[in-house]
mmCIF file of C-alpha atoms in Angstrom:
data_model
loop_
_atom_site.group_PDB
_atom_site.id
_atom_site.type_symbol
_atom_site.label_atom_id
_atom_site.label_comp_id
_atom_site.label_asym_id
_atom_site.label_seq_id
_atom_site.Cartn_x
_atom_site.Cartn_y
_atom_site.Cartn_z
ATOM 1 C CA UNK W 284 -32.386 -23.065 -10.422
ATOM 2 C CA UNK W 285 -30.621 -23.495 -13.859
ATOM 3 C CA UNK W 286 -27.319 -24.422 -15.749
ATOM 4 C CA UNK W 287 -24.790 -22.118 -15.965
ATOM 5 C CA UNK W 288 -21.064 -22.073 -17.879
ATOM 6 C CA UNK W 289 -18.301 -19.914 -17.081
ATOM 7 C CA UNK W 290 -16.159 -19.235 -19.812
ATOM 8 C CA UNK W 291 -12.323 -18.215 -19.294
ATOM 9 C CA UNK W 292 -9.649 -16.925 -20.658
ATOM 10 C CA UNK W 293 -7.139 -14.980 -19.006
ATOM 11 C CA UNK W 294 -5.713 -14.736 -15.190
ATOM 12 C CA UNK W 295 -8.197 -12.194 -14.099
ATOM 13 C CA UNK W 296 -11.405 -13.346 -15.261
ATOM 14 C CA UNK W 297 -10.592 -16.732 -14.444
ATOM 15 C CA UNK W 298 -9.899 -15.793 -10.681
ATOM 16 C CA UNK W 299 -13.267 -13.837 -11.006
ATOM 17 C CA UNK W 300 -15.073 -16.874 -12.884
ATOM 18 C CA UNK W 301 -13.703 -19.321 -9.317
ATOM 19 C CA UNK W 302 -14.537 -16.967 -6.521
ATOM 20 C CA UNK W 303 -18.212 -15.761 -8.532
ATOM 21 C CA UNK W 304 -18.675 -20.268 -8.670
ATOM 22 C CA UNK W 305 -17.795 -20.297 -5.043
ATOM 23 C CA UNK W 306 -20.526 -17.897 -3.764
ATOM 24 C CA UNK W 307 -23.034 -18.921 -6.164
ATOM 25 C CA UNK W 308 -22.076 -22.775 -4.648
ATOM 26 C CA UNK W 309 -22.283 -21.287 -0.996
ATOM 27 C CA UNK W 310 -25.887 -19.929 -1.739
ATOM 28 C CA UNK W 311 -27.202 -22.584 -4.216
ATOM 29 C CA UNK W 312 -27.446 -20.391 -6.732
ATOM 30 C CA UNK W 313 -27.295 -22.919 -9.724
ATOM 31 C CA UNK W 314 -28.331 -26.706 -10.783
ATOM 32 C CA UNK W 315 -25.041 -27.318 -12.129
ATOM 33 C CA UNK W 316 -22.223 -24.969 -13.452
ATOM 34 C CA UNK W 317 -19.893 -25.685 -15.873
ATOM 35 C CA UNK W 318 -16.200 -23.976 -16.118
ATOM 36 C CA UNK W 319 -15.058 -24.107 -19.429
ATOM 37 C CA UNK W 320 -11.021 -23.083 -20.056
ATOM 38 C CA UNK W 321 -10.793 -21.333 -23.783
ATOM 39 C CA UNK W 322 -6.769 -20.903 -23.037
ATOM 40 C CA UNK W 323 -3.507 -22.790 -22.112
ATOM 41 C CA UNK W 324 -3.419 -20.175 -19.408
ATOM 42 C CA UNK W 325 -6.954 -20.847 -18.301
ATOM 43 C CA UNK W 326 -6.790 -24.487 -18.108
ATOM 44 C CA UNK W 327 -3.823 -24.427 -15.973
ATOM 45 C CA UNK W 328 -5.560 -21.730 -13.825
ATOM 46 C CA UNK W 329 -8.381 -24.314 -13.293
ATOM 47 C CA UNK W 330 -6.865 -27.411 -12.657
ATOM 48 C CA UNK W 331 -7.910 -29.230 -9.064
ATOM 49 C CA UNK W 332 -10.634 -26.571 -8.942
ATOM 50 C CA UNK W 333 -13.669 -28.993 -7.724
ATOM 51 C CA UNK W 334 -16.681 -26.752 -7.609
ATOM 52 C CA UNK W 335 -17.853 -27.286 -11.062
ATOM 53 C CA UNK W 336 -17.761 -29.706 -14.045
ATOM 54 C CA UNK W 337 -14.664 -28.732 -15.948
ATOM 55 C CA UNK W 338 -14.691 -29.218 -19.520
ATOM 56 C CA UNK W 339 -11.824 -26.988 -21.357
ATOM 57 C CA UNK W 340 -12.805 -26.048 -25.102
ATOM 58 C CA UNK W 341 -10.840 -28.146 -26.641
ATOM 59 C CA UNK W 342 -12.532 -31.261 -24.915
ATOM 60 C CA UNK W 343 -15.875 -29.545 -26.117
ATOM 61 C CA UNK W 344 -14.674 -29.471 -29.681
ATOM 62 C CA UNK W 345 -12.585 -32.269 -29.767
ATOM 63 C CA UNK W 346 -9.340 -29.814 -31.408
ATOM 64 C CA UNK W 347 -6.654 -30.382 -29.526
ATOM 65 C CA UNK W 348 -4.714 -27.113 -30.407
ATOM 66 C CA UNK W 349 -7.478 -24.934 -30.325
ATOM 67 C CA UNK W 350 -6.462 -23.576 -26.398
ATOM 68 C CA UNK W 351 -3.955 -22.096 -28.730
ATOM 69 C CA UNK W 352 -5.241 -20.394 -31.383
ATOM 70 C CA UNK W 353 -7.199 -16.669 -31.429
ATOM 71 C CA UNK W 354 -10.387 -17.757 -33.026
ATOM 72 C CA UNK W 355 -12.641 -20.395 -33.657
ATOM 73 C CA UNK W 356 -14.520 -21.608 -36.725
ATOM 74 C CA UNK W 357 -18.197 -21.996 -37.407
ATOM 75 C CA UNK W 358 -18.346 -25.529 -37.147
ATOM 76 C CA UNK W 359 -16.441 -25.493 -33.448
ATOM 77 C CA UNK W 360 -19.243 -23.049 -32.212
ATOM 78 C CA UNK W 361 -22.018 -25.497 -33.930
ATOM 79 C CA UNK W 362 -19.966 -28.323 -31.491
ATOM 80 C CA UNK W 363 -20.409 -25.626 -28.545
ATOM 81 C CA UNK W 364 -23.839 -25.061 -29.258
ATOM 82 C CA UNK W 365 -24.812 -28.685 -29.108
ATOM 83 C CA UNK W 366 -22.539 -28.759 -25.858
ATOM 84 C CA UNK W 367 -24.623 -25.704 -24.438
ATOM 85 C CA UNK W 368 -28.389 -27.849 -25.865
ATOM 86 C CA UNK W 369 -27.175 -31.249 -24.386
ATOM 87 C CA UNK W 370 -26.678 -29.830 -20.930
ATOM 88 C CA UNK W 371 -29.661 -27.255 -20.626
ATOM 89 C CA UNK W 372 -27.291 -24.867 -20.001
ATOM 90 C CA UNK W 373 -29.231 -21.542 -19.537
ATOM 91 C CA UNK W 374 -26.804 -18.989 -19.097
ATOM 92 C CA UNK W 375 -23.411 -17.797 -19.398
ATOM 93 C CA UNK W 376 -20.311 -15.838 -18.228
ATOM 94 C CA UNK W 377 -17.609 -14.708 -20.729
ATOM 95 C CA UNK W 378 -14.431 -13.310 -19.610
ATOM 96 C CA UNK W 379 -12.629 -10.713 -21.660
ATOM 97 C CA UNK W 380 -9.302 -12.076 -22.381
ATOM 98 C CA UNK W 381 -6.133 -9.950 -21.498
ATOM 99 C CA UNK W 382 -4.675 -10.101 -24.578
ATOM 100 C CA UNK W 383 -5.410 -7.701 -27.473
ATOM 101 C CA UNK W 384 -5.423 -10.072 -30.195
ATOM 102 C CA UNK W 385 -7.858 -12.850 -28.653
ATOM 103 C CA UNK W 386 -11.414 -13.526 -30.860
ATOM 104 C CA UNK W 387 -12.668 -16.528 -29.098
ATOM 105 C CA UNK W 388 -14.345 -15.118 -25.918
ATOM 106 C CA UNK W 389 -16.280 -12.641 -28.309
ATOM 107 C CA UNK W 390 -17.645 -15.027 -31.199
ATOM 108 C CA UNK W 391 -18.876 -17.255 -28.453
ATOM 109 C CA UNK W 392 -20.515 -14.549 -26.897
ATOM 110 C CA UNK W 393 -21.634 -13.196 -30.444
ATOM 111 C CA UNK W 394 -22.953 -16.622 -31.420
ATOM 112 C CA UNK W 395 -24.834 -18.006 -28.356
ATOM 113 C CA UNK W 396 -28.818 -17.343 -28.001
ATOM 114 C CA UNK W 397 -28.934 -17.891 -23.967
ATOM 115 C CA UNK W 398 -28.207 -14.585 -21.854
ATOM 116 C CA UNK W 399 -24.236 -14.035 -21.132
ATOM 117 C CA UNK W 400 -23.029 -11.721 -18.583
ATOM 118 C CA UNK W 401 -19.397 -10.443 -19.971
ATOM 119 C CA UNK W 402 -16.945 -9.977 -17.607
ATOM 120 C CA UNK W 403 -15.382 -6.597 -18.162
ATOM 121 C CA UNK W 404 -13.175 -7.118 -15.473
ATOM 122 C CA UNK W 405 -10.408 -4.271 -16.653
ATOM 123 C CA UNK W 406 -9.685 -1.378 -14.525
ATOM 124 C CA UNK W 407 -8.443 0.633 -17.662
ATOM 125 C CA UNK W 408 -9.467 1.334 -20.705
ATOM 126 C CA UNK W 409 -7.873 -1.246 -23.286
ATOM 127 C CA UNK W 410 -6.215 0.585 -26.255
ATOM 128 C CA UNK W 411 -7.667 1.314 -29.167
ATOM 129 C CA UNK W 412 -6.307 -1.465 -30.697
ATOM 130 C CA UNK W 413 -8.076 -4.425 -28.488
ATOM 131 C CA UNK W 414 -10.017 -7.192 -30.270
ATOM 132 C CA UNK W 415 -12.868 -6.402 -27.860
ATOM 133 C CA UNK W 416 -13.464 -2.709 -29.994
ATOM 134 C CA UNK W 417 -13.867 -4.659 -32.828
ATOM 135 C CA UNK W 418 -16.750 -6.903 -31.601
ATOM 136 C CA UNK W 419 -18.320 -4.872 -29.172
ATOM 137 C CA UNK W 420 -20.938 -3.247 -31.297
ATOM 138 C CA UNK W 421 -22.121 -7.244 -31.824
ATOM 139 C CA UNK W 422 -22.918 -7.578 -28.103
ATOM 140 C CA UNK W 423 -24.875 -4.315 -27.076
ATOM 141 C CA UNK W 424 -27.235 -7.049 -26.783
ATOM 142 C CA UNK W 425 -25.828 -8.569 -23.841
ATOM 143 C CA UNK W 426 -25.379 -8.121 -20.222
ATOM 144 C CA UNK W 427 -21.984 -6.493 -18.851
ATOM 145 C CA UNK W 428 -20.742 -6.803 -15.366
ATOM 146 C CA UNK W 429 -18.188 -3.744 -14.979
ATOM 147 C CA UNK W 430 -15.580 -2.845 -12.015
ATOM 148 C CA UNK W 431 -16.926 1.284 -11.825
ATOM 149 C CA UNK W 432 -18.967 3.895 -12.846
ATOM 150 C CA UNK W 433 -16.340 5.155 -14.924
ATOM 151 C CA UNK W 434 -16.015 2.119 -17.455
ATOM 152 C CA UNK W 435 -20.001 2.562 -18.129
ATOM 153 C CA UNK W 436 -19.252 5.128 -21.117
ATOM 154 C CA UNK W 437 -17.443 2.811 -22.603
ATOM 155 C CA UNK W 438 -19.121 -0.180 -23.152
ATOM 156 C CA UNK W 439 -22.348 1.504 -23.658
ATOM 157 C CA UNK W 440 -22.560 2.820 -27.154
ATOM 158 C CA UNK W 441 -25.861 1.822 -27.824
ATOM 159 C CA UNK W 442 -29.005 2.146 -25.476
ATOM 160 C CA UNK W 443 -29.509 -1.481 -25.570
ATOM 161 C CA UNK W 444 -26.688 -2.787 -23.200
ATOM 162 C CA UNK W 445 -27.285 -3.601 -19.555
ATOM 163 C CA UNK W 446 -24.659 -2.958 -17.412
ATOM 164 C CA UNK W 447 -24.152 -4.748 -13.858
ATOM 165 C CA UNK W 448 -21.757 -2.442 -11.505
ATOM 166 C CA UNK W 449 -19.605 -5.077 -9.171
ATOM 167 C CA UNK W 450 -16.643 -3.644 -8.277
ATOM 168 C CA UNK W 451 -12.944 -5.671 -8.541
ATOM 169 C CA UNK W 452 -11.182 -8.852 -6.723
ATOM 170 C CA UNK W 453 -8.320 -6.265 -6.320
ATOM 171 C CA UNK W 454 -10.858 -3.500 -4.714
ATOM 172 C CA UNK W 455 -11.949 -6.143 -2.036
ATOM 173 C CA UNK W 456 -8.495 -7.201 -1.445
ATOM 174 C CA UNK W 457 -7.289 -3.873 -0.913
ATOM 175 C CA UNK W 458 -10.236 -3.586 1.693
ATOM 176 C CA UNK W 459 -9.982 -7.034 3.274
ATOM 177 C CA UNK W 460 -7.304 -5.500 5.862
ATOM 178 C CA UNK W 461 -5.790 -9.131 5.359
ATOM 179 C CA UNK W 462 -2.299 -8.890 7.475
ATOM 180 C CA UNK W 463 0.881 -9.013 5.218
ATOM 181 C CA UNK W 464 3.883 -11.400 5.256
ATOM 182 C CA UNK W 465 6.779 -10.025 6.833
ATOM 183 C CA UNK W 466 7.804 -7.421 4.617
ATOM 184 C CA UNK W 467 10.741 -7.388 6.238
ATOM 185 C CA UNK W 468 11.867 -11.141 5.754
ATOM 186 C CA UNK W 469 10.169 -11.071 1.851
ATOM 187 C CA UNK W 470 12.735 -8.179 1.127
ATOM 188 C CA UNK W 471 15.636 -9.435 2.912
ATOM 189 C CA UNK W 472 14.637 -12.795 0.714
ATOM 190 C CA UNK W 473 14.558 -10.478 -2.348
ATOM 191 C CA UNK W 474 18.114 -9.648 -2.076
ATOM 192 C CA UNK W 475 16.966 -5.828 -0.333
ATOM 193 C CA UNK W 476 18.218 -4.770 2.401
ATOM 194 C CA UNK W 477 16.541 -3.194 5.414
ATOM 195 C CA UNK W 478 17.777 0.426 4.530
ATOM 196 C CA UNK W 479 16.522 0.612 0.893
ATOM 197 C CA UNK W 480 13.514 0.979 -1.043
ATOM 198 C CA UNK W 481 11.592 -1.950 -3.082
ATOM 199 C CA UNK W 482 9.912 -0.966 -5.444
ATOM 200 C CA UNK W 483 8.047 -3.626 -6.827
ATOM 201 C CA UNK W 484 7.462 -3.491 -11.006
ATOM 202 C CA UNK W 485 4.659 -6.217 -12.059
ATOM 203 C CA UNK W 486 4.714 -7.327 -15.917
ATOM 204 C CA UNK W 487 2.364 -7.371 -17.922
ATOM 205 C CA UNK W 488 0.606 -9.922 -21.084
ATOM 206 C CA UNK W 489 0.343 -6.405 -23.256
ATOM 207 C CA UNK W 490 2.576 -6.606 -26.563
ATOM 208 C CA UNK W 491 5.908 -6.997 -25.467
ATOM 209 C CA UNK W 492 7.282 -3.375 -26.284
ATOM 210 C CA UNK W 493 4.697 -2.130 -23.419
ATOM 211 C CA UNK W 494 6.750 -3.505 -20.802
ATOM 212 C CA UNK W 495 10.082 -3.301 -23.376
ATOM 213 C CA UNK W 496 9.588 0.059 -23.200
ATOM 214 C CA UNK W 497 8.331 0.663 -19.443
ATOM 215 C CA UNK W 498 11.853 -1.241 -18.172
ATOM 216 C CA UNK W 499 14.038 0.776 -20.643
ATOM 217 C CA UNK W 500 12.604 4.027 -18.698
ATOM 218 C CA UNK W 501 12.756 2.449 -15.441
ATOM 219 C CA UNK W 502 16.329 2.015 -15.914
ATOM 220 C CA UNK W 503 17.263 5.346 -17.274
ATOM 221 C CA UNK W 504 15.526 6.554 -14.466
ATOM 222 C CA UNK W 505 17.954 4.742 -12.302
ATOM 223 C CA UNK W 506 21.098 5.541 -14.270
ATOM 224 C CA UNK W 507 20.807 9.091 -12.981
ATOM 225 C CA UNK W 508 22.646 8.025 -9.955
ATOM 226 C CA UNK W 509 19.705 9.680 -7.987
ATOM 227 C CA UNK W 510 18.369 6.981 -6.001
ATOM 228 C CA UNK W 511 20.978 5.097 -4.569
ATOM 229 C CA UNK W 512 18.525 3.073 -1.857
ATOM 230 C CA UNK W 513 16.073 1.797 -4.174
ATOM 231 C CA UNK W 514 15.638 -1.596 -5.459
ATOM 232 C CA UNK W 515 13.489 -2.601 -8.126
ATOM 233 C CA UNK W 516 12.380 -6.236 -8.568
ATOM 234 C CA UNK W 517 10.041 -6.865 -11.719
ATOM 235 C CA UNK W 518 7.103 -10.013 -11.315
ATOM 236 C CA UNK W 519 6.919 -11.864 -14.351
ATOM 237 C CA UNK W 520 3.370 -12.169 -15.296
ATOM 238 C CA UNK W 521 2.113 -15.816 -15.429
ATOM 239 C CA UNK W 522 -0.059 -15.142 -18.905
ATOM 240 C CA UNK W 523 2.611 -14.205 -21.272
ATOM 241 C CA UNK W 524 2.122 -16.099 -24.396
ATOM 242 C CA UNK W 525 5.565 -16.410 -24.731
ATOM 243 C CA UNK W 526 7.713 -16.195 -22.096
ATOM 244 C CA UNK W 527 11.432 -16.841 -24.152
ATOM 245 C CA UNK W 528 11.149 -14.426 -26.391
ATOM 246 C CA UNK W 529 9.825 -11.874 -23.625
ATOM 247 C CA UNK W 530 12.490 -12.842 -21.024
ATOM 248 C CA UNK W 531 14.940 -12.260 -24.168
ATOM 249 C CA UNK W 532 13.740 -9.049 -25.184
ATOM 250 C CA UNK W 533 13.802 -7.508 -21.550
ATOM 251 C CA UNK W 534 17.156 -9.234 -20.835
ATOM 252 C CA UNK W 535 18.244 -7.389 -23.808
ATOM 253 C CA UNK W 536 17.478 -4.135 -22.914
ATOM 254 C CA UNK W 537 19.107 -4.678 -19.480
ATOM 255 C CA UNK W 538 22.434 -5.122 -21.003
ATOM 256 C CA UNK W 539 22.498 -1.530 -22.248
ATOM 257 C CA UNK W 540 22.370 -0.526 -18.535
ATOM 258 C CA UNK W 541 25.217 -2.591 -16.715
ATOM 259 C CA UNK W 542 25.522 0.111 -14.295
ATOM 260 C CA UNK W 543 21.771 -0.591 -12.946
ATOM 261 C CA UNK W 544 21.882 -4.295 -12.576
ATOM 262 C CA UNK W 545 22.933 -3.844 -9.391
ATOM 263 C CA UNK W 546 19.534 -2.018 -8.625
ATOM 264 C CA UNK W 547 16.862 -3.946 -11.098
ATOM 265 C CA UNK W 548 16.324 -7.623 -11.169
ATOM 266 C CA UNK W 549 13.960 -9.576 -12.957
ATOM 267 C CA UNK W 550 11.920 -12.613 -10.347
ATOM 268 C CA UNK W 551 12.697 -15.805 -11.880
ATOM 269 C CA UNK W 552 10.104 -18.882 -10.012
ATOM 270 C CA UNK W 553 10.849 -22.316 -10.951
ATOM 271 C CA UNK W 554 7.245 -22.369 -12.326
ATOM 272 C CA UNK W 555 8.389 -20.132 -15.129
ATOM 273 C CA UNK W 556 11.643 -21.147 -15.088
ATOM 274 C CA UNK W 557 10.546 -24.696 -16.350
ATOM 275 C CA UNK W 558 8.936 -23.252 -19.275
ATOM 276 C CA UNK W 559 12.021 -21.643 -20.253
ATOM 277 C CA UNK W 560 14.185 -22.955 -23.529
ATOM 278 C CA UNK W 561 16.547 -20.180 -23.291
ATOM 279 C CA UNK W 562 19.468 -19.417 -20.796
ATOM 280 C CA UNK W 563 19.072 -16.831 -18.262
ATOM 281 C CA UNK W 564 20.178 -18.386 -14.674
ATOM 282 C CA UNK W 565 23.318 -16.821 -14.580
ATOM 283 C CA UNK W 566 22.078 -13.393 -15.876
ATOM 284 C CA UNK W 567 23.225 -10.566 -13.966
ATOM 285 C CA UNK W 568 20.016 -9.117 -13.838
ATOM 286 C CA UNK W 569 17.816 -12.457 -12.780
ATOM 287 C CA UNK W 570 16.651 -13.476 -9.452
ATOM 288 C CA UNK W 571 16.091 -16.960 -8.821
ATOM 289 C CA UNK W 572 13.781 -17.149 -6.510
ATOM 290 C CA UNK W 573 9.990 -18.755 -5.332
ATOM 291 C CA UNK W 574 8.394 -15.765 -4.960
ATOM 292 C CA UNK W 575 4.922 -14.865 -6.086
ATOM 293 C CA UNK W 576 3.857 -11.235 -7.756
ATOM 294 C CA UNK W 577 1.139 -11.235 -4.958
ATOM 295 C CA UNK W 578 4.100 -11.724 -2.361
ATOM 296 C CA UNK W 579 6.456 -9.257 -3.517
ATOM 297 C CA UNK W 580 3.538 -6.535 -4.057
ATOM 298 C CA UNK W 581 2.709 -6.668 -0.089
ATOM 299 C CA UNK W 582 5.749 -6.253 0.659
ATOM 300 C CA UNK W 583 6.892 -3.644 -1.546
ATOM 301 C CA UNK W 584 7.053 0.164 -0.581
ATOM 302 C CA UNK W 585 6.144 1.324 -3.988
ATOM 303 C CA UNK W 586 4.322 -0.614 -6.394
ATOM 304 C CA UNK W 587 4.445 0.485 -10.921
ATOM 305 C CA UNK W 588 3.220 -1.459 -13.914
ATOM 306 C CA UNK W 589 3.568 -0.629 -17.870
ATOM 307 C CA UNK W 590 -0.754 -0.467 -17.699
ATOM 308 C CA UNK W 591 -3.013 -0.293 -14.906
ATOM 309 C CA UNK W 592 -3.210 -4.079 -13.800
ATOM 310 C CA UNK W 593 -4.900 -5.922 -10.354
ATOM 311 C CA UNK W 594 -1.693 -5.542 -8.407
ATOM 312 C CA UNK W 595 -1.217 -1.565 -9.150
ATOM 313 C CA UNK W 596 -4.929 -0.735 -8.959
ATOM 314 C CA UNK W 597 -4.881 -2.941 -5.592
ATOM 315 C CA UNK W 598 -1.645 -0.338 -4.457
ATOM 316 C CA UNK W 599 -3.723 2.340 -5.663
ATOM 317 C CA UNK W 600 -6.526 1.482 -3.546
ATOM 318 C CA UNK W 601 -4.679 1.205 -0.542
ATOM 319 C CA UNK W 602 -2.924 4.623 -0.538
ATOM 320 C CA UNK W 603 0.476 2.727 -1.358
ATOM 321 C CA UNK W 604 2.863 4.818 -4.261
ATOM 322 C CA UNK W 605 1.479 3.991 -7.374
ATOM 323 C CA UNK W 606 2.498 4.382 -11.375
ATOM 324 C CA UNK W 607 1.518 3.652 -14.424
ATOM 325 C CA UNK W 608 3.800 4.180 -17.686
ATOM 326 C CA UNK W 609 1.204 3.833 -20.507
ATOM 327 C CA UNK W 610 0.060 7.846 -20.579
ATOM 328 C CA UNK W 611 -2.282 6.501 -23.448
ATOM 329 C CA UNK W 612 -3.933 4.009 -20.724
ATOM 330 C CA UNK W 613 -6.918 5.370 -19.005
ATOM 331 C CA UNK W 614 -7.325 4.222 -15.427
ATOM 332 C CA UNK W 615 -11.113 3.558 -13.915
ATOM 333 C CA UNK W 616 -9.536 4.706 -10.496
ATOM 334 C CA UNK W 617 -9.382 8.470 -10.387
ATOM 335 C CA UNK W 618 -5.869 9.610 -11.826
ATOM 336 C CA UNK W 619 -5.072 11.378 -8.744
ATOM 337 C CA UNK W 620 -4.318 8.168 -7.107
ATOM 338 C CA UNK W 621 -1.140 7.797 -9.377
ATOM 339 C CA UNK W 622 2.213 9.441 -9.673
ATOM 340 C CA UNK W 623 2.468 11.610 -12.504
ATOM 341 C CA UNK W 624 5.940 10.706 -13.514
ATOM 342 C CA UNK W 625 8.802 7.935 -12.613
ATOM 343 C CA UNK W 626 10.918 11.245 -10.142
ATOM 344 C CA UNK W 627 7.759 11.709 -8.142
ATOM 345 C CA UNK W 628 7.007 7.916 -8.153
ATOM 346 C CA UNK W 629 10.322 7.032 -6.612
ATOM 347 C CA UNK W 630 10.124 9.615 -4.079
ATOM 348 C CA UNK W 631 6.685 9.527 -3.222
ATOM 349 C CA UNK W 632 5.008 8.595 0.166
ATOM 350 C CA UNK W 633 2.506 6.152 1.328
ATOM 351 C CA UNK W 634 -1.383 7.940 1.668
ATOM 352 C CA UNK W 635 -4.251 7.025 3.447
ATOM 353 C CA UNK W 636 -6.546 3.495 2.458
ATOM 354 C CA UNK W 637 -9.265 4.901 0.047
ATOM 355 C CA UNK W 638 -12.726 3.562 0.685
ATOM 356 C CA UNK W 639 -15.276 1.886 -1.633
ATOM 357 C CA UNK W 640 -18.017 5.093 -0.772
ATOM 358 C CA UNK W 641 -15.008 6.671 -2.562
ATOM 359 C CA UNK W 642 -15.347 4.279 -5.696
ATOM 360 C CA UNK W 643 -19.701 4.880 -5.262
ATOM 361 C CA UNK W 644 -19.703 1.159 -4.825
ATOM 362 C CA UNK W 645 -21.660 -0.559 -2.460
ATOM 363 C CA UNK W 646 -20.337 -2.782 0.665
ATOM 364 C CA UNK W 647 -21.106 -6.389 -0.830
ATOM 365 C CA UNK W 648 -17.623 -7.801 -2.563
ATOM 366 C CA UNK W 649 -17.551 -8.895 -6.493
ATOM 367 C CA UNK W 650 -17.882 -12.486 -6.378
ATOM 368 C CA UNK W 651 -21.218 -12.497 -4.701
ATOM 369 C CA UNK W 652 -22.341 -9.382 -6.738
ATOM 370 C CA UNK W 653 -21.988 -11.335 -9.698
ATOM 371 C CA UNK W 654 -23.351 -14.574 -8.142
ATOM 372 C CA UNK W 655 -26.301 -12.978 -8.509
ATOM 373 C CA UNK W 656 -26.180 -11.034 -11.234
ATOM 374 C CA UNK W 657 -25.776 -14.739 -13.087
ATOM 375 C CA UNK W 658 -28.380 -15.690 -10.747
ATOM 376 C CA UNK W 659 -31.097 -13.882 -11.986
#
């Protein structure tokens, strides 16, 4: 038995990071493990989470701000290092952030000497303009832990990777057959009633013209007149950077479509609502309410996102109407699973729950996959 540290960044890695800690705790699987928050997001994501020693990177380096900044200096990772040395920490996980812009999660992998398992935990292919391009011909040295088959050919540009296939926390959710809420009390609390259509729009933490530009189509789409029973209620995602100006910017491109407010609204929880310095309450096109992007997904009829993110690919999965926007995204899922265009996405119907023989994965869920993957 050894040492291990998780490193975090973003929502979905950190998620991954908690439920891997929980099976490796369930099995004994390490001396001691360490879960180390390199974010604002990650360290709120980890807070009351009892299973390891928390230690967020700012406590390790003693800088304050550094949860948010987008890289790290030499002397920080000498600080890490000595961190890492101190606690005879043997090995590592290292989430890929969300964000395309992020360096910190890739010079720490870069500049440790202990084997790290990165968590490629993306079920598309980021674009071309992703930090992790930039820094992944540094780490064909190190260990990969990948969702499917398909995102091999990616990270592997060199013969020298190693490449761990574990599947996805949203392919086991999909296959968990965990009953729903009421869908029919979620939507009636969503402002829909029982005759229409919710479709369910998640957002994103890409650049803020992805989903800009992914709402302005929505609501041309709508402005046809042609669906007059839908409803379309958009999750804000909890890892935007900055939520005011992307509330604004959204809000913004609402107002050009008065006639669809009446159809598209924009979930406002007090937990983001707190973090807002700008005023949106009495928006037409805001929805005050406590409802979670988890909640609305299970009960939504149709389910579309700007990129292929964990909710969608979850939809995907279960044979629920699916869409991405991004046509320069490249899902890991086969294509098939998706509606080719925003017409047959509004009037598509629900298909039969794929299977993970489908996805050539095996019958053993993520978290304990990579329990001992970091195990070994």
């Amino acid at each position: 038995m050894h040492a291990v540290i998780f490193f975090v960044s973003s929502a979905g890695d950190t998620d991954l990071a908690k439920a891997t800690i929980e099976s490796m705790t369930r099995q004994k699987f390490a001396q001691a493990i360490y879960l180390a928050p390199l974010t604002n997001v990650a360290a709120e994501k980890t807070l009351g989470f009892n299973l390891a020693q928390r230690v967020t990177l700012a406590e390790i380096t003693g800088q304050t701000e550094i949860l948010s900044k987008k890289s790290i200096e030499s002397e920080d990772l000498i600080k890490l290092s000595s961190f890492i040395e101190t606690h005879d920490i043997q090995r590592a996980y290292i989430g890929i952030p969300s964000p395309i812009d992020e360096e910190i999660p890739y010079q720490i992998a870069e500049h440790l000497t202990i084997p790290c398992v990165i968590a490629y935990e993306y079920m598309f292919k980021p674009s071309t303009t992703h930090s992790l391009w930039k820094h992944l011909p540094a780490l064909q040295n190190k260990e990969f832990a990948i969702p499917l088959k398909s995102a091999i050919s990616d990270i592997s540009i060199t013969e020298h990777v190693k490449t761990h296939l574990i599947g996805h926390l949203s392919i086991d959710r999909a296959l968990n057959n965990i009953p729903i809420q009421d869908s029919k009390n979620v939507k009636a609390f969503l402002n829909v009633h029982e005759e229409e259509k919710l479709v369910f729009v998640s957002g994103t933490t890409q650049p803020i013209e992805i989903d800009n530009a992914f709402v302005k189509n929505l609501l041309t789409e709508l402005n046809t007149g042609c669906y007059p029973k839908l409803q379309i209620r958009f999750g804000l995602h909890p890892g935007i950077r900055d939520i005011n100006i992307y509330l604004k910017s959204l809000l913004a491109t609402c107002e050009q479509y008065p006639k669809a407010a009446r159809q598209f609204k924009i979930i406002l929880p007090p937990n983001i609502e707190q973090k807002l310095q700008i005023e949106v309450i009495s928006h037409i096109n805001i929805l005050r309410k406590d409802v979670s992007g988890a909640t609305a997904a299970a009960a939504a009829d149709n389910i579309a996102q700007a990129v292929p993110g964990a909710l969608l690919n979850e939809a995907a999965i279960k044979g629920v109407p699916s869409y991405y926007h991004d046509k320069q995204a490249e899902p890991y899922l086969p294509k098939s699973w998706f509606s080719d265009n925003l017409s047959a996405f509004f009037k598509a119907e629900p298909q039969a729950r794929h299977s993970r023989k489908e996805l050539d994965l095996s019958e053993v869920d993520c978290p304990t996959m990579l329990a001992k993957t970091m195990h070994h």
